[in-house]
PDB file of C-alpha atoms in Angstrom:
ATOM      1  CA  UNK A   1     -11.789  59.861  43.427  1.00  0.00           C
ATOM      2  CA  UNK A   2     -11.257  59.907  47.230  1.00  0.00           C
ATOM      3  CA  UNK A   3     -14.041  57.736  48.052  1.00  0.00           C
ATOM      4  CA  UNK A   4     -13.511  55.110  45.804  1.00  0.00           C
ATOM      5  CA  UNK A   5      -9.977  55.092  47.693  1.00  0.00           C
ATOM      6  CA  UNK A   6     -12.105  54.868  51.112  1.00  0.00           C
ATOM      7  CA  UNK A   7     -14.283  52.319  49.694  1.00  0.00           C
ATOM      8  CA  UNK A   8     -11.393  50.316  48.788  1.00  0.00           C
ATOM      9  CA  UNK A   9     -10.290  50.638  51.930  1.00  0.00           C
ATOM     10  CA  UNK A  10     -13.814  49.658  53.618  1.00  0.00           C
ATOM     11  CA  UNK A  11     -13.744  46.467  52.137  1.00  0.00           C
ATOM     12  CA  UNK A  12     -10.288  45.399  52.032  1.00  0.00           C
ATOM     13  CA  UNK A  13     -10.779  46.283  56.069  1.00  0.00           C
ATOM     14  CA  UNK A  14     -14.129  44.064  56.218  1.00  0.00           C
ATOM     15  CA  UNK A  15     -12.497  41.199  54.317  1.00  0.00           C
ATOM     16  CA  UNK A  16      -9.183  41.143  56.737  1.00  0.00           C
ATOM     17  CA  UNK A  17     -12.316  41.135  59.828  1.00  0.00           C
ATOM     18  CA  UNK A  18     -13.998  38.269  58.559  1.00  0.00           C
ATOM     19  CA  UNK A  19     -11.430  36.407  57.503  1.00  0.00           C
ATOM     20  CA  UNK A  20      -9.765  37.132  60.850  1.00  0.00           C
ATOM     21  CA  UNK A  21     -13.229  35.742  62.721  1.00  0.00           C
ATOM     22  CA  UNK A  22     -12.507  32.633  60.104  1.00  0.00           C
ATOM     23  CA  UNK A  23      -9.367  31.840  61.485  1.00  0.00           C
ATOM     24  CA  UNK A  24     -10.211  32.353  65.383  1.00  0.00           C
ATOM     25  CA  UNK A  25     -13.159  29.946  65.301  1.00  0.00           C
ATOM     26  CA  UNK A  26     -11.631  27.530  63.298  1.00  0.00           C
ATOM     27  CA  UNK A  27      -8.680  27.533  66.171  1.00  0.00           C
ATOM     28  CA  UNK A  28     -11.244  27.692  68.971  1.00  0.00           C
ATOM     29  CA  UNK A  29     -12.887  24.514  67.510  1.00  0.00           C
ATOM     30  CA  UNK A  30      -9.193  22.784  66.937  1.00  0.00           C
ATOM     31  CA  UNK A  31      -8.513  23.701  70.724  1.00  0.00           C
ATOM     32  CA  UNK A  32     -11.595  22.059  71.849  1.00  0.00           C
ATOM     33  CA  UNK A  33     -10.967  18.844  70.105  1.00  0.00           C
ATOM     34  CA  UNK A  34      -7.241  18.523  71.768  1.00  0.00           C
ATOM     35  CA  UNK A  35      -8.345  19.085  74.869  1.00  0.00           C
ATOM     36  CA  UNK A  36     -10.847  16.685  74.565  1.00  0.00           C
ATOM     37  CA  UNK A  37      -8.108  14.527  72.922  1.00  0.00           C
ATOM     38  CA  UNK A  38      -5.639  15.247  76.247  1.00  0.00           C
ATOM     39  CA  UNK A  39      -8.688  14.521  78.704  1.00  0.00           C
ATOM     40  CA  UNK A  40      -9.216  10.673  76.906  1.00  0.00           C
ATOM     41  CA  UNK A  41      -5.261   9.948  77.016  1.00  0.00           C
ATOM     42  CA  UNK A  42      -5.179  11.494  81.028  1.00  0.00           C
ATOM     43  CA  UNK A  43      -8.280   9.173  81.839  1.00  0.00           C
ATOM     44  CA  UNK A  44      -6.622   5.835  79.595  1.00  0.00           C
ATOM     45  CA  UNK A  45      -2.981   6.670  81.636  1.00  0.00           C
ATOM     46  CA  UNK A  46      -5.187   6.702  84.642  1.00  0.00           C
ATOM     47  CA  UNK A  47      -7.131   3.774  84.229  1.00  0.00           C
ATOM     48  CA  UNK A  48      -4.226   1.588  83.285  1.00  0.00           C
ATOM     49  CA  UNK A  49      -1.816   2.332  86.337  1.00  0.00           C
ATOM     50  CA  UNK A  50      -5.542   1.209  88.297  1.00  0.00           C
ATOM     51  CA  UNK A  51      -5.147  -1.812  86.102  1.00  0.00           C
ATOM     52  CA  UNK A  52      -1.329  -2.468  86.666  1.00  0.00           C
ATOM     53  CA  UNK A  53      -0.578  -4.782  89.826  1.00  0.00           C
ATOM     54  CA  UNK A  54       1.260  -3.673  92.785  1.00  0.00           C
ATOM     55  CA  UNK A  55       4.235  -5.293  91.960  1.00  0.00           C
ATOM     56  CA  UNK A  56       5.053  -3.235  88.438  1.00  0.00           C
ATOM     57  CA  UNK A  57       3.767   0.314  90.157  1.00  0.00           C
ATOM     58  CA  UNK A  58       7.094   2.417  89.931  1.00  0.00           C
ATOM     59  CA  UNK A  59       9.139   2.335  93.326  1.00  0.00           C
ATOM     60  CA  UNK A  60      10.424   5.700  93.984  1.00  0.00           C
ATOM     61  CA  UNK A  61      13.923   5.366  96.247  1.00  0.00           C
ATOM     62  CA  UNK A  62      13.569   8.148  98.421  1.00  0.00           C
ATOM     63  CA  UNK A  63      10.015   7.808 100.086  1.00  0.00           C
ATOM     64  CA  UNK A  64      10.956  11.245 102.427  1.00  0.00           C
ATOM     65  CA  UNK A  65       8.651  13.586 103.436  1.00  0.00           C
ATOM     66  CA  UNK A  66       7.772  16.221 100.529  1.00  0.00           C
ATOM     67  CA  UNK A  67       9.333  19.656 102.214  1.00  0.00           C
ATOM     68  CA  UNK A  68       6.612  22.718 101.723  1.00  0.00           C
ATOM     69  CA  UNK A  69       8.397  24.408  98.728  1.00  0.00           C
ATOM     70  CA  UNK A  70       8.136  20.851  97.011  1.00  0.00           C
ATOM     71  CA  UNK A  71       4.310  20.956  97.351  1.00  0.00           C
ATOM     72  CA  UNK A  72       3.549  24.757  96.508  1.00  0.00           C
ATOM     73  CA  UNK A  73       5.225  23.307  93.029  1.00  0.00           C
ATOM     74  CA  UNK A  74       3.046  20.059  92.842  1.00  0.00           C
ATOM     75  CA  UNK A  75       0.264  22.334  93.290  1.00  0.00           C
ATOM     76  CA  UNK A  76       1.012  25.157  91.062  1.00  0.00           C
ATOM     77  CA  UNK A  77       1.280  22.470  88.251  1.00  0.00           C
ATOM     78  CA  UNK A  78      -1.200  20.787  88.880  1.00  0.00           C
ATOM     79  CA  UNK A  79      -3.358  24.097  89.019  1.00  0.00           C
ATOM     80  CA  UNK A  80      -2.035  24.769  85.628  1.00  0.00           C
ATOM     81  CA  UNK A  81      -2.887  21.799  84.081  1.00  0.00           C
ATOM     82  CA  UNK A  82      -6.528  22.063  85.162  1.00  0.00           C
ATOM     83  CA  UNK A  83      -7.053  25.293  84.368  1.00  0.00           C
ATOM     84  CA  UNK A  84      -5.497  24.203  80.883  1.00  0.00           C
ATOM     85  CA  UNK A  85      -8.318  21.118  80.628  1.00  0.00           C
ATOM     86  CA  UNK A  86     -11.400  23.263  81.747  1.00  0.00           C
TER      87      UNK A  86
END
């Protein structure tokens, strides 16, 4: 009687695995296709402020100097975002 209980448990065990496996490449394949998604609409932003004239590029007021702690942060995100892309 015990090891029908132990078989019952064997395969209830071996169904949750599989399914489990199921689930994580069916996410790993849905994360592959948005990041492929998010590298097209990062290369179509790119290419259309190439295609935008000088005139209609955004004029940012304050043209200062970027102070140190203001470029460790660029960095950092960008750093982020490319380790999210590759």
């Amino acid at each position: 009687m015990e090891s029908i209980y132990w078989y019952v448990i064997l395969a209830s065990a071996a169904i949750v695995i599989i399914a489990l496996g199921g689930v994580a490449i069916y996410y790993r394949n849905k994360l592959e296709k948005c990041k492929t998604t998010l590298i097209r609409y990062i290369n179509e932003n790119i290419e259309m402020k190439e295609k935008l004239p000088e005139y209609e590029l955004p004029n940012f007021i304050n043209n200062e100097e970027i102070t140190p702690s203001e470029f460790t942060r660029i960095m950092t995100n960008v750093m982020k975002r490319l380790l999210f892309i590759a």
